[in-house]
Amino acid sequence: MEKQNILFGLRPIIEAIESGTQLEKVYLKKGADGVLLTELADLCRERRIRTQWVPVEKLNRMVRGNHQGAIALTAVIDYVDVYEMLAAIPEDDVPLLVVFDGVTDVRNFGAIARSAECAGAHGLILSMKDAAPVNAESMKSSAGALSLIPVSRVGSIRNTLKMLQQEGFQLVAATEKSNTLLFEADLTGPTAIIMGSEDTGISREILKMCDVQLAIPIVGSIESLNVSAAAAVMLFEAVRQRVNSR
């Protein structure tokens, strides 16, 4: 954990939020109360900043100073709004996005970001909850890609996918349970590739929303690829098709 990415103290964190500083997460002392702490908790809820109530021992291990029951991690990158992400896509490009539905491992997240940037994807979309953070470890795993590719955090993946469908995106689910193989699909139009949790895959609710469910053909004995490897295969199949269609 890098010290320059830590804020502590109730008033400094409140002022940072109000001044527009993007925070990755706020840790609050479990069982604590008070006017300022309540104000901070309410502000985090209003701004949809991830919070976690933890024992004071955890806070004491994170900083040596008087944290007053509150420690915040500042965001390593500047997150963008989804609409800003879409508006920034060049007119001559066919949009390609990656949406994360429950990917929580920072190394997988960073590796997918690296593949996405190499494939020319226009952005990554992840939930404010149940998602890997953009931190020093994920930045390292991405080989710096997370500082190059736009990243958006959203309150609802479901609502965001609905919006993308309305904007003309094809929603493509990567799932080994599908009978349709990746190479049978048309990925030459505006596409959002959805990658699911390392353990359970894409949630049933999100699967139902997808226009296409695709499986990567597996020849060996192991039933499925790691999520970061699967994402790379999906992304570069889209690249292959788009290069061939020019």
Phi, psi and omega in degrees: 000127185270130186298326182292350179259015182243133169243145175215156186102139186297306183295316178301322180289318178300314181295324178296316179298315183292336180273357177099004177297130180276127181250141177280318184195151175236128176258129180239145182291124180297132177085355181280158175214188183127159185297312183293320180294320177296320178298317180294316180299318179294321180294319177298319180295317181295320182269003180058045176266133182296132179233153176216128178271121188229160175297151182300333180299323179294317179297319180296328179286333184283322180221156178265340184282183179280094186281347178058024178084016181211129176225137180236144173257122179284151181291139180285331180235169173267113178287153180240155174288147182302319181295325175295321179300314181292320181294334183277352181288125181303145184300328182278351181270147171269119187301139176219120181236158171241128180246132182258124177245077175096014174286116187246345181280124186295328180289320174297315180300314180296320179295320178294319178300320179296314178297319181297317180295318179296328181276359180078020178297153187263356178171161177240139180235127179221161181282153174290338178243156175053047178218149177297140179281156169272101181226189184300322183289316179291326176298317180296316180296331181276356183056034179090357183298328182293344175269355182251323185263136180298139179233132179237135173254132184235154179286329182221113175297320182300311181294325179293319178295322176301316180297317180297321176299318179295333179275003176096011179279142168273127179267118185246119179265131174267109181211131180289351182277352182281149175269353179264127182275151181308318187285355178268353186266159176257111182249023184275348177264179177305124190223138170242117180268123181259125178248134186260182181302148179300328185267312190246356180077201180286138181296152183301321181298317181287322178304318181297331182282336189290144179284327182220138173245124188235141176247142173275126182297129180249125182262328183280191185277330180286136192284335185208162177271158167301148186300325180288323176292319179298319180297319180297318179297314180299312184298316185279345168290321176297318178298314181303313181296319183290323176294318182289337183272355182288000000 
